[in-house]
XYZ file of C-alpha atoms in Angstrom:
378
model
C 54.935 -56.994 96.124
C 52.424 -54.795 94.359
C 52.403 -51.853 96.794
C 56.196 -51.750 97.044
C 56.485 -51.899 93.247
C 54.172 -48.890 92.995
C 56.284 -47.028 95.534
C 59.439 -47.784 93.565
C 57.852 -46.539 90.349
C 56.917 -43.269 92.064
C 60.458 -42.939 93.395
C 61.865 -43.523 89.916
C 59.508 -40.870 88.527
C 60.790 -38.177 90.891
C 64.359 -39.332 91.578
C 65.299 -41.291 88.447
C 68.211 -43.651 88.916
C 68.557 -43.216 92.691
C 67.180 -46.609 93.724
C 69.360 -48.301 91.129
C 72.447 -46.613 92.563
C 71.465 -47.502 96.126
C 70.812 -51.170 95.372
C 74.351 -51.523 94.073
C 75.627 -50.829 97.588
C 75.341 -53.429 100.374
C 72.828 -52.544 103.095
C 75.544 -52.652 105.742
C 77.541 -50.045 103.819
C 74.493 -47.830 103.268
C 73.782 -47.835 106.995
C 77.184 -47.040 108.435
C 78.762 -43.618 109.065
C 80.188 -42.207 105.852
C 77.528 -43.962 103.761
C 77.274 -42.781 100.145
C 73.467 -42.651 100.373
C 73.080 -38.970 101.299
C 75.446 -37.831 98.538
C 73.508 -39.972 96.055
C 70.245 -38.415 97.243
C 71.686 -34.952 96.685
C 73.071 -35.884 93.258
C 69.623 -37.113 92.147
C 67.896 -33.815 93.054
C 66.350 -35.200 96.237
C 66.414 -31.901 98.181
C 63.686 -30.440 95.960
C 61.302 -33.408 96.187
C 58.445 -31.855 98.203
C 59.128 -28.221 97.316
C 56.277 -26.963 95.075
C 56.975 -26.223 91.426
C 56.194 -22.576 92.216
C 59.577 -22.503 93.925
C 61.279 -24.583 91.195
C 60.939 -27.839 93.159
C 59.781 -31.258 91.982
C 56.320 -30.683 93.436
C 55.705 -34.148 94.858
C 52.376 -34.273 96.662
C 52.301 -35.587 100.242
C 50.941 -38.880 98.877
C 53.776 -39.145 96.377
C 56.312 -38.167 99.050
C 55.050 -41.035 101.214
C 55.578 -43.487 98.342
C 59.109 -42.204 97.681
C 59.954 -42.370 101.386
C 58.730 -45.957 101.730
C 60.720 -47.016 98.670
C 63.888 -45.382 99.980
C 63.405 -46.801 103.485
C 63.088 -50.347 102.157
C 66.501 -49.940 100.501
C 68.375 -47.444 102.708
C 66.605 -46.907 106.066
C 69.027 -44.272 107.379
C 68.579 -42.189 104.239
C 64.795 -42.143 104.630
C 65.005 -41.086 108.279
C 67.648 -38.411 107.606
C 65.870 -36.872 104.636
C 62.563 -36.789 106.501
C 64.164 -34.074 108.630
C 65.013 -32.120 105.473
C 61.555 -32.515 103.938
C 59.544 -31.408 106.960
C 61.864 -28.424 107.415
C 61.356 -27.233 103.841
C 57.604 -27.930 104.141
C 57.583 -25.448 107.017
C 59.500 -22.969 104.857
C 57.133 -23.109 101.901
C 54.153 -22.940 104.250
C 55.697 -19.795 105.712
C 56.378 -18.400 102.233
C 52.682 -18.802 101.417
C 51.485 -17.215 104.656
C 50.924 -13.683 105.878
C 53.924 -14.139 108.195
C 56.312 -14.353 105.257
C 59.354 -12.140 105.514
C 60.045 -12.387 101.788
C 63.322 -14.299 102.064
C 61.723 -17.757 102.032
C 61.109 -17.737 98.261
C 64.779 -17.141 97.466
C 65.835 -19.688 100.069
C 63.577 -22.391 98.643
C 64.796 -21.759 95.101
C 68.373 -21.881 96.398
C 67.709 -25.255 98.043
C 66.472 -26.634 94.719
C 69.066 -25.105 92.421
C 72.073 -25.780 94.662
C 70.692 -29.050 96.033
C 71.101 -27.887 99.618
C 70.232 -30.112 102.571
C 68.429 -28.734 105.612
C 68.943 -30.385 108.998
C 66.369 -30.100 111.760
C 67.634 -29.274 115.242
C 64.809 -29.632 117.750
C 65.914 -32.571 119.926
C 68.347 -31.808 122.739
C 68.932 -35.245 124.233
C 67.103 -34.324 127.459
C 64.419 -36.889 128.398
C 62.891 -34.507 130.939
C 62.189 -31.773 128.376
C 59.939 -31.731 125.333
C 61.124 -30.407 121.977
C 58.847 -27.384 122.437
C 60.836 -26.287 125.497
C 64.317 -25.665 124.077
C 67.254 -24.938 126.349
C 69.209 -23.324 123.516
C 69.227 -19.648 124.359
C 69.104 -16.586 122.115
C 70.508 -13.372 123.586
C 69.586 -10.100 121.817
C 72.370 -8.571 119.751
C 72.590 -5.824 117.164
C 70.313 -6.806 114.240
C 69.736 -10.293 115.619
C 70.620 -12.781 118.340
C 73.623 -14.641 119.726
C 72.846 -18.343 120.086
C 74.328 -20.808 122.569
C 73.423 -24.435 123.175
C 73.437 -27.919 121.737
C 71.170 -30.012 119.527
C 71.358 -33.815 119.675
C 70.669 -36.082 117.959
C 70.559 -34.010 114.780
C 70.255 -36.004 111.556
C 72.175 -34.795 108.481
C 74.565 -33.091 110.901
C 77.617 -33.722 108.712
C 76.029 -33.203 105.283
C 73.730 -30.278 106.022
C 74.052 -26.891 104.350
C 71.520 -25.212 106.628
C 70.275 -25.932 110.137
C 66.783 -25.161 111.371
C 66.861 -25.096 115.158
C 64.477 -24.207 117.960
C 65.596 -21.660 120.546
C 64.135 -19.705 123.433
C 63.769 -15.980 122.692
C 63.746 -13.899 125.898
C 60.914 -11.477 126.642
C 61.127 -8.297 128.703
C 59.026 -9.859 131.499
C 61.478 -12.723 131.995
C 59.489 -15.304 130.025
C 60.588 -16.723 126.707
C 58.986 -17.709 123.411
C 60.080 -20.460 121.051
C 61.431 -19.504 117.653
C 62.900 -21.440 114.749
C 66.299 -20.259 113.568
C 67.931 -20.664 110.157
C 71.667 -21.166 110.634
C 74.106 -21.690 107.715
C 76.488 -24.642 108.163
C 79.485 -22.344 107.768
C 78.348 -20.015 110.578
C 81.173 -19.196 112.953
C 80.702 -21.064 116.223
C 78.777 -24.024 114.771
C 80.485 -27.383 115.205
C 79.560 -31.064 114.940
C 80.623 -33.633 117.541
C 80.130 -37.425 117.735
C 76.959 -38.511 119.552
C 75.239 -41.488 117.883
C 76.811 -44.705 119.204
C 74.344 -47.316 117.965
C 74.946 -49.239 114.745
C 71.227 -48.962 113.946
C 70.498 -46.038 111.592
C 74.084 -44.815 111.931
C 74.006 -43.617 108.312
C 71.538 -40.845 109.234
C 74.390 -38.737 110.660
C 72.498 -38.101 113.895
C 75.288 -36.459 115.849
C 75.509 -33.395 118.077
C 75.467 -29.853 116.691
C 76.959 -27.305 119.051
C 76.228 -23.595 118.828
C 78.683 -21.323 120.608
C 78.133 -17.580 120.288
C 76.578 -18.061 116.845
C 75.237 -14.791 115.446
C 71.845 -15.116 113.761
C 70.364 -12.209 111.814
C 66.812 -11.124 112.633
C 65.761 -12.225 109.120
C 66.854 -15.773 109.995
C 64.355 -15.998 112.871
C 60.875 -17.506 112.440
C 58.841 -16.593 115.504
C 56.213 -19.009 116.784
C 53.478 -18.601 119.347
C 50.885 -20.646 121.166
C 47.154 -20.191 120.764
C 44.837 -18.971 123.495
C 44.455 -22.502 124.865
C 48.103 -23.513 124.451
C 47.844 -25.113 121.027
C 50.656 -24.791 118.486
C 50.551 -22.052 115.881
C 49.905 -22.780 112.217
C 53.541 -23.147 111.135
C 54.456 -25.451 114.014
C 51.393 -27.555 113.337
C 52.119 -27.918 109.622
C 55.692 -28.922 110.411
C 54.631 -31.488 112.985
C 52.096 -33.085 110.642
C 54.668 -33.389 107.837
C 57.160 -34.856 110.295
C 54.730 -37.462 111.637
C 53.725 -38.354 108.087
C 57.195 -38.950 106.683
C 58.881 -40.422 109.746
C 56.069 -42.969 109.956
C 56.393 -43.721 106.243
C 60.111 -44.342 106.783
C 59.496 -47.135 109.266
C 56.625 -48.527 107.206
C 59.121 -48.905 104.360
C 61.560 -50.808 106.584
C 58.790 -53.201 107.593
C 57.824 -53.536 103.929
C 61.302 -54.777 103.067
C 60.807 -57.711 105.465
C 57.226 -58.414 104.421
C 58.288 -58.495 100.779
C 60.928 -61.120 101.567
C 58.290 -63.340 103.162
C 55.993 -63.086 100.133
C 58.763 -63.595 97.588
C 60.013 -66.706 99.387
C 56.517 -68.096 99.955
C 57.107 -68.550 103.664
C 54.230 -69.750 105.840
C 50.732 -70.629 104.712
C 48.624 -68.495 102.396
C 46.571 -67.375 105.405
C 49.688 -66.375 107.328
C 51.070 -64.395 104.416
C 47.729 -62.679 103.840
C 47.492 -61.731 107.518
C 51.044 -60.360 107.422
C 50.343 -58.345 104.296
C 47.171 -56.952 105.868
C 49.131 -55.659 108.846
C 51.651 -53.989 106.576
C 49.009 -52.458 104.317
C 47.183 -51.145 107.385
C 50.251 -49.122 108.308
C 50.616 -47.925 104.720
C 46.983 -46.836 104.494
C 47.238 -44.905 107.740
C 50.120 -42.834 106.367
C 48.270 -42.295 103.110
C 45.263 -41.033 105.048
C 47.449 -38.376 106.669
C 48.888 -37.447 103.278
C 45.419 -36.955 101.822
C 44.473 -34.875 104.847
C 47.369 -32.508 104.115
C 46.339 -32.328 100.464
C 42.822 -31.400 101.580
C 44.226 -28.544 103.655
C 43.231 -30.060 107.012
C 46.457 -29.040 108.744
C 45.101 -27.398 111.879
C 45.022 -28.641 115.454
C 42.448 -31.359 114.703
C 44.574 -32.497 111.770
C 47.586 -32.871 114.039
C 45.566 -35.034 116.413
C 44.497 -37.269 113.512
C 48.084 -37.455 112.255
C 49.218 -38.690 115.666
C 46.452 -41.302 115.776
C 47.644 -42.542 112.386
C 51.265 -42.574 113.553
C 50.576 -44.593 116.723
C 48.262 -46.953 114.859
C 50.922 -47.503 112.206
C 53.512 -47.982 114.942
C 51.509 -50.896 116.351
C 50.934 -52.405 112.906
C 54.643 -52.130 112.071
C 55.663 -53.876 115.272
C 53.236 -56.719 114.631
C 54.226 -57.071 110.965
C 57.968 -57.050 111.668
C 57.728 -59.636 114.434
C 55.607 -61.955 112.300
C 57.776 -61.457 109.214
C 60.960 -62.408 111.078
C 59.206 -65.473 112.495
C 57.983 -66.595 109.084
C 61.343 -66.035 107.425
C 62.790 -68.465 109.914
C 66.010 -69.022 111.784
C 68.149 -69.960 108.796
C 67.225 -66.751 106.977
C 67.999 -64.785 110.130
C 71.353 -66.514 110.525
C 72.209 -66.333 106.831
C 71.902 -62.570 106.408
C 72.496 -59.640 108.734
C 69.989 -57.626 106.692
C 66.977 -59.243 108.365
C 68.244 -58.569 111.881
C 69.166 -55.037 110.898
C 65.784 -54.173 109.380
C 63.982 -55.707 112.365
C 66.045 -53.667 114.825
C 65.877 -50.398 112.893
C 62.106 -50.636 112.439
C 61.598 -50.186 116.192
C 62.929 -46.631 116.000
C 59.542 -45.026 115.335
C 58.614 -45.292 119.011
C 61.558 -43.040 119.928
C 60.484 -40.067 117.809
C 58.484 -37.255 119.408
C 55.959 -36.974 120.775
C 56.124 -40.168 122.837
C 52.916 -42.104 123.238
C 52.959 -41.653 127.023
C 53.666 -37.922 126.738
C 50.764 -37.490 124.346
C 48.232 -39.512 126.359
C 46.683 -36.751 128.475
C 46.699 -34.132 125.679
C 45.023 -36.668 123.402
C 42.317 -37.451 125.961
C 41.759 -33.709 126.474
C 41.368 -33.309 122.718
C 38.877 -36.176 122.609
C 36.940 -34.285 125.290
C 36.674 -31.228 123.053
C 39.759 -29.177 123.916
C 42.662 -28.301 121.571
C 45.577 -30.704 121.427
C 48.413 -29.248 123.504
C 51.845 -30.841 123.127
C 54.282 -30.327 125.987
């Protein structure tokens, strides 16, 4: 399939040899706990993919990162989902390094990630359906030269392979309120532990377990403070991070759908019209992600850009669902029975709807934005 071939060529350009190594491992083995995929990603210099060359990274553009992500997701879905968390975390770091808020340590940290091939996990989810990721329950109590952190993050992808955790926490104010901050916590920090959490076989290779923080001391220099705008909108760093996340997590599930669509085309299943319709649905999802990537490249990463990124994500989500359902139907019962890969890809591809923000949770903020107000995520 032409578009998938182009994605694979881009992946080979930036991570030479990785796809070849991954394809030598059965999909079932790539997707289970203890999968070799994350170690292979690290060995092929994956951690530096989106980090600009200024910081010694590979300098993949958002558009190129989308192509690499789709190629990886078609071969190793859990790897694409897990490394999305790394990429959007480092995108936030290099955005901070380039901003007036920079504390000066981000440059060295980014170069360290590239040179030592460090993996950064993202701890924002807390496994609490009644709370959004912008309202963390993890607490930070003031201490000498920093804070003492207590709480839990789950599910947290890359939990067992990470070298560094970025985690949201509530910083207390003198008036009894709290502000959200993003913490940088080394894996070896005393009081940090990882416990089993993910019970599903789908995407089990992403290492999405629970990270517990018990009396973890975080230096003031490891704290990135965030704030809301006058009308409750996210600040610049939060917005950039969210846009990168929506871009790459969507691309991950597009790639999973692409693996099924490609099977239909290669096997000539259905009529020409049916295959063309299926391909159109898939390419629609791909083009939506590419539109977001180009938006980032154009510097449109403010509040309006976030709203457009979410429109693209939900539109792609619908196109993915339609493409996957039709692809499985066209492949037929014998193909479904004959290989667990088809059932696995179909099941895993539904995961996009579970990533924040949920469509229902974003409905009112989106309508408010359409009416002229800033997009405010709960």
